[in-house]
CSV table of C-alpha atoms in Angstrom, one decimal:
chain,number,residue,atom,x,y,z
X,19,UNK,CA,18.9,-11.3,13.1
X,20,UNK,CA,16.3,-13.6,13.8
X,21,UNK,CA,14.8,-13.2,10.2
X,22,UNK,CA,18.2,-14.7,8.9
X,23,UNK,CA,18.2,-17.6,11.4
X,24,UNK,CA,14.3,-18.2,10.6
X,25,UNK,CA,15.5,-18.0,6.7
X,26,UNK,CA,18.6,-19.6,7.2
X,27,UNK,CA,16.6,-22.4,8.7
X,28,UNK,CA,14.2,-22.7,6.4
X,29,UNK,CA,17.3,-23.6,3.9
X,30,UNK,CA,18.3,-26.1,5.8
X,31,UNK,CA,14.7,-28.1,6.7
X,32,UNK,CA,14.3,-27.4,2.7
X,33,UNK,CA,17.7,-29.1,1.8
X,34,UNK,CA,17.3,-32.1,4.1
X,35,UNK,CA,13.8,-33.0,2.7
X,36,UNK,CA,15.3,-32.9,-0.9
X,37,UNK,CA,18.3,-34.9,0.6
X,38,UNK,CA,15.4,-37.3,1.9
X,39,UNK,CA,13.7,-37.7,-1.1
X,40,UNK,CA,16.8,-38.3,-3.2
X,41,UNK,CA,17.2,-41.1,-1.2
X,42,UNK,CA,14.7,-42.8,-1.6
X,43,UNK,CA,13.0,-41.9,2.1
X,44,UNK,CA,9.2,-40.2,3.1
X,45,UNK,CA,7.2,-39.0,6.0
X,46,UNK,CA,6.5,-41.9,7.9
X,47,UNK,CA,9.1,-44.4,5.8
X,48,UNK,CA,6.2,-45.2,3.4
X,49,UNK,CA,8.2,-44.8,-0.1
X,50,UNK,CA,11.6,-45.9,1.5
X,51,UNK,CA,13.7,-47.1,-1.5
X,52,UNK,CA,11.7,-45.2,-4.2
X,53,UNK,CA,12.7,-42.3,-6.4
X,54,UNK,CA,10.5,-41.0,-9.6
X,55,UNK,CA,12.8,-43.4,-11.5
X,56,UNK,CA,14.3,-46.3,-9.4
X,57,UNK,CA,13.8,-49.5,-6.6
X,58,UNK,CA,16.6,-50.0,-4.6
X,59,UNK,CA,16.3,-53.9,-3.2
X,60,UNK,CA,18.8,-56.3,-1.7
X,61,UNK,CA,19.0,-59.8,-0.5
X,62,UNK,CA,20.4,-62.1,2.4
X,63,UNK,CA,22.0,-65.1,1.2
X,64,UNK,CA,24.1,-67.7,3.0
X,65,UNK,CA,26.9,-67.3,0.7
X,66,UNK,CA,29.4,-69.3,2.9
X,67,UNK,CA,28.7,-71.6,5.8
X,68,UNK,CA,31.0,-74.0,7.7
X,69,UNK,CA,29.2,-77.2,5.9
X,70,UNK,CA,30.2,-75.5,2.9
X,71,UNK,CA,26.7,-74.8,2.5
X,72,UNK,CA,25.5,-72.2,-0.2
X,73,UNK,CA,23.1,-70.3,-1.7
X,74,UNK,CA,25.3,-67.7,-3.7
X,75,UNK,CA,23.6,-68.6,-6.9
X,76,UNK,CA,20.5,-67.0,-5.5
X,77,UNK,CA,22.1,-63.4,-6.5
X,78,UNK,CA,22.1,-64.2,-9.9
X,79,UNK,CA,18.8,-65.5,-10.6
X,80,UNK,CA,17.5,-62.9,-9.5
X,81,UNK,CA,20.2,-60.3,-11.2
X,82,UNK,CA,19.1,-61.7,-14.2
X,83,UNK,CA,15.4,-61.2,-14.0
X,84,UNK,CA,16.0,-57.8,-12.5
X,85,UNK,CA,17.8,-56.9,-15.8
X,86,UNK,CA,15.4,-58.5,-18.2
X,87,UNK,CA,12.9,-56.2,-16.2
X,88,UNK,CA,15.3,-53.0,-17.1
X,89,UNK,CA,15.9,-53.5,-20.3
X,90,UNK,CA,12.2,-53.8,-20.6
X,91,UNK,CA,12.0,-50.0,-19.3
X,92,UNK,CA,11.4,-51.5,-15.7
X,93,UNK,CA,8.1,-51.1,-13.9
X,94,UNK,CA,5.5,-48.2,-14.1
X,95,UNK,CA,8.7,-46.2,-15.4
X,96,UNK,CA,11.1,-47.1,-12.6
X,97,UNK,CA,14.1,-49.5,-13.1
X,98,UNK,CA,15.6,-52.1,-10.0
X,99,UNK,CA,18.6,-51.1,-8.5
X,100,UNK,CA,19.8,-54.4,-7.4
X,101,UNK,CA,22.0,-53.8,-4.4
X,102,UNK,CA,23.0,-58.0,-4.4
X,103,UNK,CA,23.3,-60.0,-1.5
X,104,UNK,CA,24.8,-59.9,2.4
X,105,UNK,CA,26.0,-62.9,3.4
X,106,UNK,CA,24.7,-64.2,7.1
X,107,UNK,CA,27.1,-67.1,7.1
X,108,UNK,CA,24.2,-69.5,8.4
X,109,UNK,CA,24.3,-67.5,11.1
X,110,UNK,CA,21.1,-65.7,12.2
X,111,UNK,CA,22.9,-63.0,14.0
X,112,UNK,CA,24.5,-62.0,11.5
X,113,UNK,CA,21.0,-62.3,9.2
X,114,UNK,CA,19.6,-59.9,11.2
X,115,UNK,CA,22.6,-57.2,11.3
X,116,UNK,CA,22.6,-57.8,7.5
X,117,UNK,CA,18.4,-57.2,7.2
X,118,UNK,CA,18.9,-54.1,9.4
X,119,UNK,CA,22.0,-52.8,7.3
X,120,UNK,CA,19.5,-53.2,4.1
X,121,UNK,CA,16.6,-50.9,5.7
X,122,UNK,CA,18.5,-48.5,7.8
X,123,UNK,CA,21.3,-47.5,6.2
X,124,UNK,CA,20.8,-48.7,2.8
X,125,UNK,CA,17.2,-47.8,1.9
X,126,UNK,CA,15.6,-50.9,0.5
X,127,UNK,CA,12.1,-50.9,-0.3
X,128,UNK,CA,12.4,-54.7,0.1
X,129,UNK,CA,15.0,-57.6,0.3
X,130,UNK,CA,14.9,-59.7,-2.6
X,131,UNK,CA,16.1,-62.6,-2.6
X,132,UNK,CA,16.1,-63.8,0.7
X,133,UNK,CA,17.7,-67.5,0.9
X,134,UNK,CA,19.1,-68.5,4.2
X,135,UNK,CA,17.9,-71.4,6.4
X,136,UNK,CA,18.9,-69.4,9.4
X,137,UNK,CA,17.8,-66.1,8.6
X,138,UNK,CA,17.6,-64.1,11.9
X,139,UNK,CA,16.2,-61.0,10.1
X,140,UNK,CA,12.2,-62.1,9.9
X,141,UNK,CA,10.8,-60.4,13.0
X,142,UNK,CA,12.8,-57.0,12.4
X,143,UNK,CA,11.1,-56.8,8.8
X,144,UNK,CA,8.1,-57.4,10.1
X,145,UNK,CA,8.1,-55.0,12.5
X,146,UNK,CA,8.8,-52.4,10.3
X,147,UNK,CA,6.8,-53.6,7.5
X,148,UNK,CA,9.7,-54.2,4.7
X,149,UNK,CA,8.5,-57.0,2.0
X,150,UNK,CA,10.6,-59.9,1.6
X,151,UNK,CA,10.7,-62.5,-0.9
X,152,UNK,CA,12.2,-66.1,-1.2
X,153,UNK,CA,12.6,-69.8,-0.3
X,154,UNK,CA,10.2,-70.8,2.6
X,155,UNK,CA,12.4,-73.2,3.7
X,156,UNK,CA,12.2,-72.3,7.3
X,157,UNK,CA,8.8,-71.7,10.0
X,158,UNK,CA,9.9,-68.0,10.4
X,159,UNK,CA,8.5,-67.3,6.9
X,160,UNK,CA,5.1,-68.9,8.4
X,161,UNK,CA,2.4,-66.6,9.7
X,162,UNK,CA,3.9,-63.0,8.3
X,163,UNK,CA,2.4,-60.2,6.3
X,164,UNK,CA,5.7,-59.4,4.9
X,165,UNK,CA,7.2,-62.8,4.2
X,166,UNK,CA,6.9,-64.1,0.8
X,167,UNK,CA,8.4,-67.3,0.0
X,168,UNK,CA,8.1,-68.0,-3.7
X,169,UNK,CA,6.5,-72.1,-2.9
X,170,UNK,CA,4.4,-70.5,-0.1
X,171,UNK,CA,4.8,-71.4,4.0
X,172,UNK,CA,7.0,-75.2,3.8
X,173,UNK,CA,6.4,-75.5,7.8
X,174,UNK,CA,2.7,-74.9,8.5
X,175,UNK,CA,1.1,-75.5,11.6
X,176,UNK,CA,-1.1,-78.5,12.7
X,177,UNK,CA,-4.5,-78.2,11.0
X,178,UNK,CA,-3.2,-75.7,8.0
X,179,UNK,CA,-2.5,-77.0,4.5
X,180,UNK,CA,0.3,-79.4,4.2
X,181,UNK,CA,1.9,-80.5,0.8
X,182,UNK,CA,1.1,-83.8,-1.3
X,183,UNK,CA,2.2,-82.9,-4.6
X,184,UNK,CA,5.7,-84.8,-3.9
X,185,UNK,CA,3.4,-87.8,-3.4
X,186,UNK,CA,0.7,-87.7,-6.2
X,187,UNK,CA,3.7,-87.3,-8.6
X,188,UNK,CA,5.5,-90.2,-7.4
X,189,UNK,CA,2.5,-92.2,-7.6
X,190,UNK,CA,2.2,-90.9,-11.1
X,191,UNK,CA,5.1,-91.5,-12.5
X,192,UNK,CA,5.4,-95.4,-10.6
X,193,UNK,CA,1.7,-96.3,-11.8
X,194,UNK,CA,-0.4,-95.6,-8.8
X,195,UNK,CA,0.7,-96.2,-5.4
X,196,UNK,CA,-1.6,-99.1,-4.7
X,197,UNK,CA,0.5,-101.8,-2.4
X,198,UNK,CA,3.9,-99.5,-2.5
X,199,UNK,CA,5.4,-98.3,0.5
X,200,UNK,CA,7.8,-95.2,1.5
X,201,UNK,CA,10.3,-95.1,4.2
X,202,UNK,CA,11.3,-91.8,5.1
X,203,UNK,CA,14.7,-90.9,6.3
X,204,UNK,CA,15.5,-87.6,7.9
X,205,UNK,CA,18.4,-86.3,10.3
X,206,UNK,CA,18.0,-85.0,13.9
X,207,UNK,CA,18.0,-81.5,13.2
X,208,UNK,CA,14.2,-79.6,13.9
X,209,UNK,CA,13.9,-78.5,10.4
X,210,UNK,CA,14.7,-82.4,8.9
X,211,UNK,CA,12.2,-83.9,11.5
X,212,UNK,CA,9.3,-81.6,10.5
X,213,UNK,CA,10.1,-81.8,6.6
X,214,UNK,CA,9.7,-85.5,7.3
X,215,UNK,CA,6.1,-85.4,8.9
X,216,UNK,CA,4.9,-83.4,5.9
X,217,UNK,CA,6.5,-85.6,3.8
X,218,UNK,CA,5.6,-88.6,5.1
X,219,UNK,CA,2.2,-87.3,4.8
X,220,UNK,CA,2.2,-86.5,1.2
X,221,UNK,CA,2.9,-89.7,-0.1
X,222,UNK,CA,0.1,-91.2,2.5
X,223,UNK,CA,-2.2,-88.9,1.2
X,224,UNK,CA,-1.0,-90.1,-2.4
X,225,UNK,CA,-1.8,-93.5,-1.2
X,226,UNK,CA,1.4,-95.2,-0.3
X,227,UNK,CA,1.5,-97.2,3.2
X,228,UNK,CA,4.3,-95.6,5.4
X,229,UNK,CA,6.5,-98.3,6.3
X,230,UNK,CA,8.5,-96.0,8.7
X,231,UNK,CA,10.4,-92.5,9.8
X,232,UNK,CA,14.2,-92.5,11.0
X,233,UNK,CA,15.1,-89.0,12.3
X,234,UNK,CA,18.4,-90.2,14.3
X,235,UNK,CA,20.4,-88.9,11.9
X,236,UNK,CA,23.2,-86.6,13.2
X,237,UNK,CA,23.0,-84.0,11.0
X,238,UNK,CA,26.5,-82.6,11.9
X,239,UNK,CA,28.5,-84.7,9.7
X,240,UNK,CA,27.2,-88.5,7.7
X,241,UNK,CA,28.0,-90.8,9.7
X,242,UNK,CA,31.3,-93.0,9.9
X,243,UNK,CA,29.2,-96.3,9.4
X,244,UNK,CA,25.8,-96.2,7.2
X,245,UNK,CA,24.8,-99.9,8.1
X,246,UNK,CA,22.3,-99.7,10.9
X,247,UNK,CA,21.0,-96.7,8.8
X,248,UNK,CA,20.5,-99.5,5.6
X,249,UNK,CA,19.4,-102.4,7.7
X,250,UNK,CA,16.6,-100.5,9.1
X,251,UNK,CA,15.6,-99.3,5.8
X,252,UNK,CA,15.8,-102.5,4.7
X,253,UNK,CA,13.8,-104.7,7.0
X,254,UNK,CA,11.4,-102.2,7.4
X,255,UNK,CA,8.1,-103.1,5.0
X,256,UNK,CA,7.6,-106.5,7.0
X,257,UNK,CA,10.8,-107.3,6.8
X,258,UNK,CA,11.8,-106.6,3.5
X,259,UNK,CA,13.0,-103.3,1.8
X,260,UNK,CA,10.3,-100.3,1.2
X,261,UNK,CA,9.6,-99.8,-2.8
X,262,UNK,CA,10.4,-95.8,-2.1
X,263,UNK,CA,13.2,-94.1,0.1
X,264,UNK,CA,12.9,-90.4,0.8
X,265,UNK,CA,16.0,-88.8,2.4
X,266,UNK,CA,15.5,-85.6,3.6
X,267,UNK,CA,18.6,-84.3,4.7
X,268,UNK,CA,20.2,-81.4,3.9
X,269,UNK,CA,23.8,-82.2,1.6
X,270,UNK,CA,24.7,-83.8,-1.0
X,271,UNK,CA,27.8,-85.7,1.2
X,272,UNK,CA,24.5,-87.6,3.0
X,273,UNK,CA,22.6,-88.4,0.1
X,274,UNK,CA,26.0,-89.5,-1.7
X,275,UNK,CA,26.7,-91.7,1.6
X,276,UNK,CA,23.3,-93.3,2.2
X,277,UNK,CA,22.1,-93.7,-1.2
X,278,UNK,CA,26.0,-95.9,-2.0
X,279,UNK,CA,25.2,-98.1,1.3
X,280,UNK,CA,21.7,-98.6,-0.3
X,281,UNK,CA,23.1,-99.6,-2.8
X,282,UNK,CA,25.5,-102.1,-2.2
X,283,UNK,CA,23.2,-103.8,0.0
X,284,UNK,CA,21.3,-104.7,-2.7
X,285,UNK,CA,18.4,-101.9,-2.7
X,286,UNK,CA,16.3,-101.8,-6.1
X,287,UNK,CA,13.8,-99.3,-4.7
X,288,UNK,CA,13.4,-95.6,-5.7
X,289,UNK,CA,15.1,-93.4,-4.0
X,290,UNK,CA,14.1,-89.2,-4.4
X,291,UNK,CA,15.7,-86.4,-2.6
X,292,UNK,CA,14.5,-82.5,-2.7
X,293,UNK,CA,18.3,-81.6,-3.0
X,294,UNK,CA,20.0,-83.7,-6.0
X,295,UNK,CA,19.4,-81.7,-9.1
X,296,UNK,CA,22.6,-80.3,-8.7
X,297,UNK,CA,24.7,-79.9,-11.8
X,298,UNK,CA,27.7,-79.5,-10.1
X,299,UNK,CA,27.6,-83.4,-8.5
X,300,UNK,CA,28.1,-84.6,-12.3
X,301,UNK,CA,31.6,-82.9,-11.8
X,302,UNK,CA,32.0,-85.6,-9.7
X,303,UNK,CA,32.5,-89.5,-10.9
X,304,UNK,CA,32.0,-91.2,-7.2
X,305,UNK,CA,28.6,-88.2,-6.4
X,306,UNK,CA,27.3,-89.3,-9.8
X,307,UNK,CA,27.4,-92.9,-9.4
X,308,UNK,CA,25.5,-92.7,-6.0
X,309,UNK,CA,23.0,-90.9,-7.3
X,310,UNK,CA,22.1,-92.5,-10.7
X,311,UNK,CA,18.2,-93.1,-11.2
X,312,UNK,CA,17.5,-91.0,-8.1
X,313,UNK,CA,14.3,-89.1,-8.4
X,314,UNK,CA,14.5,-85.1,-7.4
X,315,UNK,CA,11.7,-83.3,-6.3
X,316,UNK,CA,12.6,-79.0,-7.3
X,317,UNK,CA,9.9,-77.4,-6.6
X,318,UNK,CA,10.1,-75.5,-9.9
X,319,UNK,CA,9.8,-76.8,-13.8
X,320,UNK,CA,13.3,-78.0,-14.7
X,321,UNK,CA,16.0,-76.4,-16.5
X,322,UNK,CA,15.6,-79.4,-19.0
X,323,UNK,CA,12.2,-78.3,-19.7
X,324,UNK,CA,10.9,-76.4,-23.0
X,325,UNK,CA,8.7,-74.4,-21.6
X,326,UNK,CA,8.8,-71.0,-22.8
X,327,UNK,CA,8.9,-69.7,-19.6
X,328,UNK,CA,12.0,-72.0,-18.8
X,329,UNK,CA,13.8,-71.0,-22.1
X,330,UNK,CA,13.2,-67.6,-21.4
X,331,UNK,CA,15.0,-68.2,-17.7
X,332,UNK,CA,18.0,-69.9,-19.9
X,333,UNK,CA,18.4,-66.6,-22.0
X,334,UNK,CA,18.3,-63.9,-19.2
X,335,UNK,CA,21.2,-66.1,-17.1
X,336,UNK,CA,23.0,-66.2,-20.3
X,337,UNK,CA,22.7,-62.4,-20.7
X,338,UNK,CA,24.3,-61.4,-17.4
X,339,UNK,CA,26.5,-64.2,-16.8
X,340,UNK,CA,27.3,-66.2,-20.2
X,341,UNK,CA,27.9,-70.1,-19.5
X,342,UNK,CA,26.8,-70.1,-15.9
X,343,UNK,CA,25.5,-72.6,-14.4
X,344,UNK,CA,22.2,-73.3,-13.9
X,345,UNK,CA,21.3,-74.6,-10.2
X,346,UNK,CA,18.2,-74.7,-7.7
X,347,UNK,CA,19.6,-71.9,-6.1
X,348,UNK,CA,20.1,-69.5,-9.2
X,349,UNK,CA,16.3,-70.8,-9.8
X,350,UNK,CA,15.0,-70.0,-6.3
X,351,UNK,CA,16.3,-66.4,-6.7
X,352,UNK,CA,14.9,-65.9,-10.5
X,353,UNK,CA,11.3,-66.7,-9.0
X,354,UNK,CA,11.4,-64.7,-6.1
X,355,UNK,CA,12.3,-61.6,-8.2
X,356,UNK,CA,9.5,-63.0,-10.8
X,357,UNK,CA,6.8,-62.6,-8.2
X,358,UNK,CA,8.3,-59.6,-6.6
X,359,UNK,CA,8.0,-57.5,-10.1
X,360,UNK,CA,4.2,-59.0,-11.4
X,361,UNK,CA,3.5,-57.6,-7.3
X,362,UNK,CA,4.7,-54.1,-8.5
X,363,UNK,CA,3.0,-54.0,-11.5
X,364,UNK,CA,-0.4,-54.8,-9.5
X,365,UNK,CA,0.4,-52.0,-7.0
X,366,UNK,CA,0.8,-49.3,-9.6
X,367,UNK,CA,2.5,-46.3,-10.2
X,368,UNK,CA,1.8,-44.9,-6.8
X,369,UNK,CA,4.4,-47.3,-4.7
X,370,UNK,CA,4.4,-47.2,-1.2
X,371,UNK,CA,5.1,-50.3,1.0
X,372,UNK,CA,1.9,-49.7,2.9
X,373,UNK,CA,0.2,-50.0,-1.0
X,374,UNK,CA,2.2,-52.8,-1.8
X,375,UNK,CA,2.0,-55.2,0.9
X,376,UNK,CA,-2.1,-54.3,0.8
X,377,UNK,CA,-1.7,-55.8,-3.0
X,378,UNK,CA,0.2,-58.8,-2.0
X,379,UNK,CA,-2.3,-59.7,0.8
X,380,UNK,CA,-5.3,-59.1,-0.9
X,381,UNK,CA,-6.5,-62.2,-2.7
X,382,UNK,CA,-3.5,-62.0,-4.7
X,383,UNK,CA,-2.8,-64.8,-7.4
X,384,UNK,CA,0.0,-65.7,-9.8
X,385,UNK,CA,0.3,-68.6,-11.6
X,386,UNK,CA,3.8,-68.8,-13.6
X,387,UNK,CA,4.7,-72.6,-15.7
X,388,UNK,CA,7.9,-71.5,-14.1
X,389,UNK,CA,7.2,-72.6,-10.2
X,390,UNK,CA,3.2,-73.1,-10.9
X,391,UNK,CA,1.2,-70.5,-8.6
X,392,UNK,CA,1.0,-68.7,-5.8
X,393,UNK,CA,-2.3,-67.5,-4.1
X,394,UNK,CA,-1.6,-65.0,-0.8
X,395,UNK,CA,-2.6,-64.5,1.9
X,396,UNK,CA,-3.1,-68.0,2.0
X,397,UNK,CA,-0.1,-69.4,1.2
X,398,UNK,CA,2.0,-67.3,4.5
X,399,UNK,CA,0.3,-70.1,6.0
X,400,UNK,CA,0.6,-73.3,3.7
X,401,UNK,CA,2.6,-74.3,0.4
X,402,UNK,CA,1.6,-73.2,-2.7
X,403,UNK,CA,1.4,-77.5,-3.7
X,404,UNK,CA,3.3,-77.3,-6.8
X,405,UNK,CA,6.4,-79.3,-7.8
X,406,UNK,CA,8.3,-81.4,-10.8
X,407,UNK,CA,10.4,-84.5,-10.9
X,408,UNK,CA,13.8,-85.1,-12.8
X,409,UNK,CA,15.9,-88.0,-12.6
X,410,UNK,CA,19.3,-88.4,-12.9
X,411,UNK,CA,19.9,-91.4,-15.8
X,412,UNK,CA,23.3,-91.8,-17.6
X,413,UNK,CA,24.9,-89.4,-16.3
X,414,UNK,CA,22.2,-86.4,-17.1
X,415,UNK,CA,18.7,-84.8,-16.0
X,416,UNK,CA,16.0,-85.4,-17.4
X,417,UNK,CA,12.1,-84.3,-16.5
X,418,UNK,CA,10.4,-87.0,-15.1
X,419,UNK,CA,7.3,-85.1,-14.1
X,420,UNK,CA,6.6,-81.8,-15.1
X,421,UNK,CA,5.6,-78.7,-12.8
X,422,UNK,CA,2.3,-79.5,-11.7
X,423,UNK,CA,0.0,-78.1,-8.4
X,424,UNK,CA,-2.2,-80.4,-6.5
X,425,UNK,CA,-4.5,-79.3,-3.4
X,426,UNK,CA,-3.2,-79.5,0.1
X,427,UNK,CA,-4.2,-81.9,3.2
X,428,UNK,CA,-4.9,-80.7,7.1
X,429,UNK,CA,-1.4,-81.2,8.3
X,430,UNK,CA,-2.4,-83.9,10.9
């Protein structure tokens, strides 16, 4: 009797390790999500948001490079299994339930991509050491081992590297920034306020003389009356208008709003945003009026480039999804998958996350004409300093600036 119980348990300790294994699980959670002949990843996204607010497109940038990557024969012989994205609502609750849902009863080896300006999942993936990849657009990105956004850390801490490609390309593209001044407008909301003191301090350190930062902004909702908005930005360089506004508010409703009040007040400056190279605003006759000649800053070469690397971006959407779209978003999700399958390739056949993230964080550089370069683990504490310009002139985009890196500054 006890022989068949020892036997019969022997069966069952045998059958649950196979079951294991077939998953995609190991002693210790090492090889979670990896099988002889697959990667199982999936994303957080906030796919709808009260705002209206969305980074859906996200999924299929990086569906597309995932099946370029396939049809390839996939890495070291194992094909993605691309799980798509959860959707946290802009909430980071519900980021985090959707980041644990991934590991624990899903099996990722990693969440890819990760696009959410609330994501509530950071410290949980850090704890148990699952790789992420992204947009940086928030500080819990900052400071990680796990964390990688595809532009590097956007909210580093006093003293680290701080951004000042957004300025040096400016000054390039308007002649030199000798006797020109910026005036920075943000809203009141943490993330606005700190994107406008590393702002303001790339275009300082590109040589333009700050002639002031607003951050009363309610970032709730534009406001029902623009005008003490205008005439501050207005009277502002010694009393006279600023030769450059930057708006750094999330929306396009905002940028639509300020940029008309601008206007009709008789502004002739520049005006850039990081947020109007949206295709989708062109749909709109009143969006695209407001934002005629304004200067976008993506921090990735434009769709309207010909770089190869761009082109070849065009034909992979085009596979998977024919006539889509192209947007920032659908961008931001390509790249992250990008650096996510070169880090696989560098780890090798032997694929554990321990292995992997020991790869990523060990002097680890890629540099891509796509979204420029990225050096870790230097850059989970900085930006990576690269970034284009495109303008929005009769009614289309075209490159202003292309992708280009520039060193960082002491974020003072």
């Amino acid at each position: 009797m006890v022989r068949v119980r020892s036997a019969a348990l022997v069966l069952v300790l045998f059958a649950t390790g196979c079951a294991a294994q077939q998953q995609g699980g190991a002693a210790g959670g090492g090889a979670a999500g990896v099988t002889d002949t697959t990667i199982t990843v999936g994303g957080v996204l906030t796919k709808t948001s009260a705002s209206g607010y969305s980074t859906k497109d996200a999924e299929l940038g990086a569906k597309a490079r995932f099946e370029r990557a396939n049809a390839e024969g996939g890495v070291h012989g194992r094909t993605i299994e691309f799980l798509g994205a959860e959707d946290d609502g802009q909430d980071a609750a519900k980021g985090d339930a959707a980041a644990k849902k991934l590991v624990q009863k899903d099996s990722v080896f990693a969440l890819v991509p990760v696009h959410a300006p609330n994501f509530g999942g950071a410290a949980f993936l850090e704890r148990q050491g699952v790789p992420w990849f992204g947009w940086a657009t928030g500080p819990q990105w900052c400071g990680t081992k796990t964390g990688f956004g595809y532009n590097g850390c956007l909210a580093p801490k006093q003293g680290a590297g701080s951004q000042t490609w957004w300025g040096r390309q400016m000054a390039d593209l308007l002649g030199g920034a000798e006797g020109k001044s910026v005036y920075v407008q943000t809203s009141d909301s943490s993330g606005s306020k700190y994107g406008g003191t590393t702002i303001s301090q790339s275009f300082t350190a590109a040589g333009f003389a700050l002639a002031g930062v607003n951050s009363g902004l309610p970032a709730a909702a534009p406001p029902p009356d623009w005008l003490p908005y205008v005439n501050k930005i207005m009277t502002s360089d010694d009393g006279g208008p600023p030769d450059v506004v930057v708006s750094v508010i999330a929306g396009t409703k905002f940028n639509v709003g300020l940029y008309s009040a601008l206007k009709r007040a008789g502004y002739q400056g520049v005006l850039t945003d990081a947020t109007s190279y949206d295709a989708a605003i062109l749909k709109d006759p009143a969006s695209a009026k407001a934002l005629e000649g304004v200067i976008a800053a993506p921090m990735f070469e434009p769709f309207e480039s010909d770089a190869p690397e761009v082109a070849r971006l065009r034909q992979d959407v085009e596979k998977v999804a024919p006539g889509a779209e192209l947007t920032q978003h659908l961008a931001i999700g390509y790249w992250a998958a990008d650096i996510f399958l070169d880090l696989l390739d560098k780890t090798g056949k032997e694929l554990t996350r321990e292995r992997f993230l020991a790869t990523a964080n060990g002097s680890y550089v890629y540099e891509n004409p796509g979204f420029g370069r990225i050096e870790y683990p230097k850059d989970h504490s900085e930006p990576n300093g690269c970034g284009a310009l495109v303008k929005l002139e009769g009614g289309a985009f075209q490159v202003a600036r292309n992708m280009r890196c520039f060193d960082n500054v002491p974020l003072k």
